[in-house]
């Protein structure tokens, strides 16, 4: 028995756009130019191509449409009735294309304007990014800013983000990451806590202290990191107090409830004012940073370029590198038996 398989449909008319695109777009542009200028020669000058190229494009379009669009004489060029109908239908679409091209050129070359979608972690966004936006908006009033604060991993494409601020270590090779400043991580306590409990001198001493933990957006407890003997060592202290907001962690430390490892941008101001003291600074990891990230170095719109430059300069101008200038200070702290001979080493910021 023979089974007759139907012939596959011809592709010529299955998709009008695919079937006509190869010849029609250049032909339509040439056609609009000739109709507008009333001359093949002037149309060629406007398009910046040869007259013969314009003529060939129009001829291909006429053959494709199986319709004569122009009446040509030695003295004039005019539209046929079919040409007038085609012109009325095509002209609005071509105008929109031209306007779209001009808009893109304005975004690249004109005054920065448009929508800018930014992502930042909650703490860094509130404390650092948001205040710097005030000056940016004053300088570039035609740029509308949409700031998203979220500690969860961010996807540039799915979240439609133009620029993102990220902390820690950059392991995503798909984005361009420019380090703004290093991100020192220091263990801190209040002077009151230090006077009562002393401070750890080695990483192992943390087990004997009241530690305050931070729960990340993923639900896990943030691990404290130290650099011991040139290698990263992670430590997750036991704690009776855990927060999922880094500002609450900071406040608990300021209130003398315990010690915590925090980022430099959170504690630099408090270290300078003497409201906090740091410890274990000699073990602080030095390979973390604050980064400004975007998808490509090429063809960045003006609004993104000026934002990156503004924020890079603004963040670097802030005194956030609190690990620089710390000096060890020995302070007598009573031990469990009340003996004042025991000593702890605190790290205080030198006055600038």
Coordinates of C-alpha atoms in Angstrom, one line a residue:
X1 CA 0.0 0.0 0.0
X2 CA 1.3 3.4 -0.9
X3 CA 0.8 6.3 1.4
X4 CA 0.6 9.7 -0.3
X5 CA 2.3 12.3 1.8
X6 CA 0.9 15.8 1.2
X7 CA 3.4 18.3 -0.3
X8 CA 4.8 20.8 2.3
X9 CA 3.2 24.2 1.8
X10 CA 5.3 26.7 -0.2
X11 CA 7.1 29.2 2.0
X12 CA 6.6 32.1 -0.5
X13 CA 3.3 33.3 0.9
X14 CA 3.3 31.7 4.4
X15 CA 4.7 34.8 6.0
X16 CA 4.2 38.0 4.0
X17 CA 6.9 39.9 6.0
X18 CA 9.5 37.2 5.5
X19 CA 8.6 36.9 1.8
X20 CA 8.8 40.6 1.0
X21 CA 11.4 42.0 3.4
X22 CA 14.5 41.4 1.3
X23 CA 13.5 43.8 -1.5
X24 CA 10.8 45.9 -0.1
X25 CA 12.4 47.8 2.7
X26 CA 15.2 49.4 0.6
X27 CA 12.6 49.9 -2.2
X28 CA 10.1 51.6 0.1
X29 CA 12.7 54.0 1.5
X30 CA 13.8 54.9 -2.1
X31 CA 10.1 55.2 -3.2
X32 CA 9.3 57.6 -0.3
X33 CA 12.4 59.7 -1.1
X34 CA 11.5 60.0 -4.8
X35 CA 7.9 60.8 -4.0
X36 CA 8.8 63.4 -1.5
X37 CA 11.6 65.1 -3.6
X38 CA 9.8 64.6 -7.0
X39 CA 13.0 63.5 -8.6
X40 CA 15.2 60.5 -8.7
X41 CA 18.3 62.7 -8.7
X42 CA 17.3 64.7 -5.6
X43 CA 16.2 61.5 -3.9
X44 CA 19.7 60.1 -4.5
X45 CA 21.3 63.2 -3.0
X46 CA 19.0 63.0 0.1
X47 CA 19.8 59.3 0.6
X48 CA 23.5 59.7 -0.1
X49 CA 23.6 57.0 -2.8
X50 CA 23.8 57.0 -6.6
X51 CA 20.8 57.7 -8.8
X52 CA 21.1 54.3 -10.4
X53 CA 20.8 52.6 -7.0
X54 CA 17.6 54.5 -6.3
X55 CA 16.2 53.6 -9.7
X56 CA 17.0 49.9 -9.2
X57 CA 15.4 49.8 -5.8
X58 CA 12.2 51.3 -7.1
X59 CA 12.2 49.0 -10.1
X60 CA 12.6 45.9 -7.8
X61 CA 9.7 47.2 -5.6
X62 CA 7.5 47.7 -8.7
X63 CA 8.3 44.2 -9.9
X64 CA 7.5 42.8 -6.5
X65 CA 4.2 44.6 -6.3
X66 CA 3.5 44.0 -10.0
X67 CA 2.4 47.6 -10.1
X68 CA 3.8 50.8 -11.7
X69 CA 4.3 53.4 -9.0
X70 CA 5.8 56.4 -11.0
X71 CA 5.1 58.0 -14.3
X72 CA 8.5 59.0 -15.7
X73 CA 9.2 61.5 -18.4
X74 CA 12.4 63.3 -19.4
X75 CA 11.0 66.4 -17.5
X76 CA 9.1 65.1 -14.5
X77 CA 8.4 62.2 -12.2
X78 CA 4.9 61.8 -10.7
X79 CA 3.0 59.2 -8.8
X80 CA 0.5 56.9 -10.5
X81 CA -2.9 56.4 -8.8
X82 CA -1.5 53.1 -7.3
X83 CA 1.6 55.0 -6.3
X84 CA -0.4 57.6 -4.4
X85 CA -2.3 54.9 -2.6
X86 CA 0.9 53.1 -1.7
X87 CA 2.5 56.4 -0.5
X88 CA -0.4 57.2 1.8
X89 CA -0.1 53.7 3.4
X90 CA 3.7 53.6 3.7
X91 CA 4.6 57.2 4.6
X92 CA 3.4 57.1 8.3
X93 CA 5.4 53.8 8.9
X94 CA 8.5 55.2 7.4
X95 CA 8.2 58.4 9.4
X96 CA 7.9 56.4 12.6
X97 CA 11.1 54.5 11.6
X98 CA 13.0 57.7 10.9
X99 CA 11.8 59.2 14.2
X100 CA 12.9 56.1 16.1
X101 CA 16.3 56.4 14.6
X102 CA 16.5 60.0 15.5
X103 CA 15.4 59.2 19.1
X104 CA 18.2 56.7 19.4
X105 CA 20.7 59.2 18.1
X106 CA 19.4 61.7 20.7
X107 CA 19.9 59.2 23.5
X108 CA 23.5 58.6 22.4
X109 CA 24.5 62.2 21.5
X110 CA 21.9 64.6 23.0
X111 CA 21.4 65.6 26.6
X112 CA 21.0 62.6 28.9
X113 CA 17.3 61.7 29.3
X114 CA 15.0 58.8 29.7
X115 CA 14.2 56.1 32.2
X116 CA 17.0 54.6 34.4
X117 CA 16.3 51.4 36.4
X118 CA 18.8 50.8 39.2
X119 CA 19.2 47.9 41.6
X120 CA 21.1 47.9 45.0
X121 CA 21.3 45.9 48.1
X122 CA 19.1 47.3 50.8
X123 CA 21.8 48.6 53.2
X124 CA 24.1 50.0 50.6
X125 CA 21.2 51.5 48.6
X126 CA 19.7 53.3 51.6
X127 CA 23.0 54.6 53.1
X128 CA 25.1 55.3 50.0
X129 CA 23.2 55.2 46.7
X130 CA 20.0 57.1 47.6
X131 CA 21.7 60.2 49.1
X132 CA 23.9 60.5 46.0
X133 CA 20.8 60.4 43.7
X134 CA 19.7 63.8 44.9
X135 CA 22.7 65.5 43.3
X136 CA 22.4 63.3 40.2
X137 CA 18.7 64.3 39.7
X138 CA 19.5 68.0 40.2
X139 CA 22.2 67.7 37.5
X140 CA 20.2 65.6 35.1
X141 CA 16.6 66.5 35.6
X142 CA 15.5 64.7 32.3
X143 CA 16.5 61.3 33.6
X144 CA 13.8 59.5 35.6
X145 CA 15.3 57.2 38.2
X146 CA 13.7 53.9 39.5
X147 CA 15.7 52.6 42.4
X148 CA 15.0 49.0 43.5
X149 CA 16.4 47.8 46.9
X150 CA 16.6 44.1 47.2
X151 CA 19.2 41.7 48.7
X152 CA 18.2 38.8 46.5
X153 CA 20.2 37.9 43.4
X154 CA 19.2 40.1 40.5
X155 CA 18.8 39.3 36.8
X156 CA 19.6 42.2 34.5
X157 CA 17.4 40.9 31.7
X158 CA 14.4 39.6 33.7
X159 CA 14.3 42.6 36.0
X160 CA 15.0 45.1 33.2
X161 CA 17.9 46.7 35.2
X162 CA 20.3 49.1 33.6
X163 CA 22.8 49.4 36.5
X164 CA 23.3 47.4 39.6
X165 CA 25.3 47.8 42.8
X166 CA 26.7 44.6 44.2
X167 CA 28.8 43.7 47.3
X168 CA 31.3 41.1 48.1
X169 CA 33.1 39.1 45.4
X170 CA 32.2 39.3 41.7
X171 CA 31.9 35.9 40.1
X172 CA 29.4 36.7 37.3
X173 CA 31.4 36.8 34.0
X174 CA 28.3 38.0 32.1
X175 CA 28.4 41.5 33.5
X176 CA 30.9 44.4 33.5
X177 CA 31.8 45.1 37.1
X178 CA 33.8 48.2 38.1
X179 CA 35.0 48.3 41.7
X180 CA 34.0 51.5 43.4
X181 CA 35.9 50.9 46.7
X182 CA 37.1 47.9 48.7
X183 CA 34.6 46.4 51.1
X184 CA 36.4 45.9 54.5
X185 CA 34.5 43.6 56.9
X186 CA 35.3 44.3 60.5
X187 CA 34.2 42.9 63.8
X188 CA 32.9 45.8 66.0
X189 CA 31.6 46.4 69.5
X190 CA 30.6 49.4 71.5
X191 CA 33.0 50.8 74.1
X192 CA 30.5 49.8 76.8
X193 CA 30.7 46.1 75.6
X194 CA 34.5 46.3 75.5
X195 CA 34.7 47.6 79.0
X196 CA 32.5 44.8 80.3
X197 CA 33.5 41.8 78.2
X198 CA 36.7 42.6 76.5
X199 CA 37.3 41.9 72.9
X200 CA 38.5 38.8 71.0
X201 CA 42.2 38.8 70.1
X202 CA 42.1 35.7 67.9
X203 CA 39.4 34.2 65.7
X204 CA 39.0 31.3 68.2
X205 CA 38.1 33.8 71.0
X206 CA 34.8 34.5 69.3
X207 CA 33.3 31.4 70.8
X208 CA 33.4 33.2 74.2
X209 CA 31.6 36.3 73.1
X210 CA 28.0 37.4 72.5
X211 CA 27.6 37.6 68.7
X212 CA 24.8 39.1 66.7
X213 CA 24.0 37.4 63.4
X214 CA 22.5 38.6 60.1
X215 CA 20.1 36.5 58.1
X216 CA 20.4 37.0 54.3
X217 CA 17.5 37.3 51.9
X218 CA 18.0 33.6 51.0
X219 CA 17.3 32.6 54.6
X220 CA 20.8 31.5 55.5
X221 CA 22.9 33.0 58.3
X222 CA 25.7 35.2 57.1
X223 CA 29.1 33.6 57.7
X224 CA 31.8 35.8 59.2
X225 CA 35.0 35.8 57.1
X226 CA 38.6 36.2 58.1
X227 CA 41.9 35.9 56.3
X228 CA 44.2 33.8 58.4
X229 CA 47.6 32.8 57.1
X230 CA 46.7 34.1 53.6
X231 CA 43.6 31.9 53.3
X232 CA 39.9 32.7 53.8
X233 CA 38.4 31.2 56.9
X234 CA 34.7 31.2 57.5
X235 CA 33.1 31.3 60.9
X236 CA 29.4 31.1 61.9
X237 CA 29.0 32.0 65.5
X238 CA 26.2 30.8 67.7
X239 CA 23.9 33.7 68.6
X240 CA 20.8 34.4 70.7
X241 CA 20.0 37.5 68.5
X242 CA 19.6 37.3 64.7
X243 CA 18.2 40.0 62.4
X244 CA 17.4 40.0 58.7
X245 CA 18.1 43.8 58.5
X246 CA 21.6 45.0 58.7
X247 CA 20.6 48.3 60.3
X248 CA 19.1 46.4 63.2
X249 CA 22.3 44.5 63.6
X250 CA 24.2 47.8 63.7
X251 CA 21.8 49.2 66.3
X252 CA 22.2 46.2 68.5
X253 CA 26.0 46.5 68.5
X254 CA 25.7 50.3 69.2
X255 CA 23.4 49.4 72.2
X256 CA 26.1 47.1 73.6
X257 CA 24.2 43.9 73.1
X258 CA 27.1 42.1 71.4
X259 CA 29.6 42.1 68.6
X260 CA 29.1 41.6 64.9
X261 CA 31.0 41.7 61.6
X262 CA 29.8 44.5 59.4
X263 CA 30.8 46.2 56.2
X264 CA 32.9 49.4 56.3
X265 CA 30.2 51.7 54.9
X266 CA 28.0 50.9 57.9
X267 CA 30.5 51.5 60.6
X268 CA 33.0 54.1 59.3
X269 CA 31.1 57.1 60.7
X270 CA 30.7 55.3 64.1
X271 CA 34.4 54.4 64.3
X272 CA 35.4 58.0 63.6
X273 CA 33.0 59.2 66.3
X274 CA 34.2 56.6 68.9
X275 CA 30.7 55.0 69.1
X276 CA 32.3 51.7 67.9
X277 CA 35.7 50.0 68.3
X278 CA 36.9 47.3 65.9
X279 CA 38.8 44.1 66.7
X280 CA 40.5 41.4 64.7
X281 CA 41.3 44.0 62.0
X282 CA 44.5 42.1 61.3
X283 CA 42.3 39.2 60.0
X284 CA 39.9 41.3 57.9
X285 CA 39.5 39.8 54.4
X286 CA 40.9 42.1 51.7
X287 CA 39.3 40.7 48.5
X288 CA 35.8 42.0 48.8
X289 CA 34.5 45.2 47.2
X290 CA 31.5 47.4 46.3
X291 CA 30.9 47.2 42.5
X292 CA 28.8 49.1 40.0
X293 CA 27.7 46.6 37.3
X294 CA 26.2 46.8 33.8
X295 CA 25.9 44.5 30.8
X296 CA 28.2 46.0 28.2
X297 CA 30.9 48.6 27.6
X298 CA 29.7 49.2 24.1
X299 CA 26.8 51.5 23.0
X300 CA 25.8 52.7 26.4
X301 CA 23.1 55.3 26.3
X302 CA 24.1 58.7 27.7
X303 CA 21.9 58.3 30.7
X304 CA 23.7 55.2 31.8
X305 CA 27.2 56.6 31.1
X306 CA 26.6 59.8 33.1
X307 CA 25.1 57.8 36.0
X308 CA 28.1 55.4 36.2
X309 CA 30.5 58.3 36.2
X310 CA 28.5 60.3 38.8
X311 CA 28.1 57.4 41.2
X312 CA 31.7 56.2 40.8
X313 CA 33.1 59.7 41.7
X314 CA 30.5 60.2 44.5
X315 CA 31.1 56.9 46.2
X316 CA 34.9 57.2 46.0
X317 CA 34.7 60.7 47.5
X318 CA 33.1 59.3 50.7
X319 CA 35.4 58.2 53.5
X320 CA 34.2 54.6 53.7
X321 CA 37.5 52.6 53.8
X322 CA 37.5 52.4 57.5
X323 CA 40.2 49.7 57.7
X324 CA 42.7 52.3 56.6
X325 CA 44.1 54.2 59.5
X326 CA 43.1 51.8 62.3
X327 CA 45.7 51.5 65.1
X328 CA 45.8 49.0 67.9
X329 CA 44.9 50.2 71.4
X330 CA 45.4 48.2 74.5
X331 CA 42.8 48.7 77.2
X332 CA 42.6 47.0 80.5
X333 CA 39.5 44.9 80.9
X334 CA 38.6 42.9 84.0
X335 CA 38.6 39.1 83.6
X336 CA 36.2 36.7 85.1
X337 CA 37.9 36.8 88.5
X338 CA 37.9 40.6 88.6
X339 CA 41.6 40.8 87.8
X340 CA 42.4 44.0 85.8
X341 CA 45.6 42.5 84.4
X342 CA 44.0 41.0 81.4
X343 CA 44.2 43.1 78.2
X344 CA 42.2 43.3 75.0
X345 CA 43.3 44.9 71.8
X346 CA 40.9 47.3 70.2
X347 CA 41.4 49.1 66.9
X348 CA 40.5 52.7 66.7
X349 CA 40.5 55.1 63.8
X350 CA 43.2 57.7 63.8
X351 CA 42.0 61.3 63.8
X352 CA 42.3 62.8 60.3

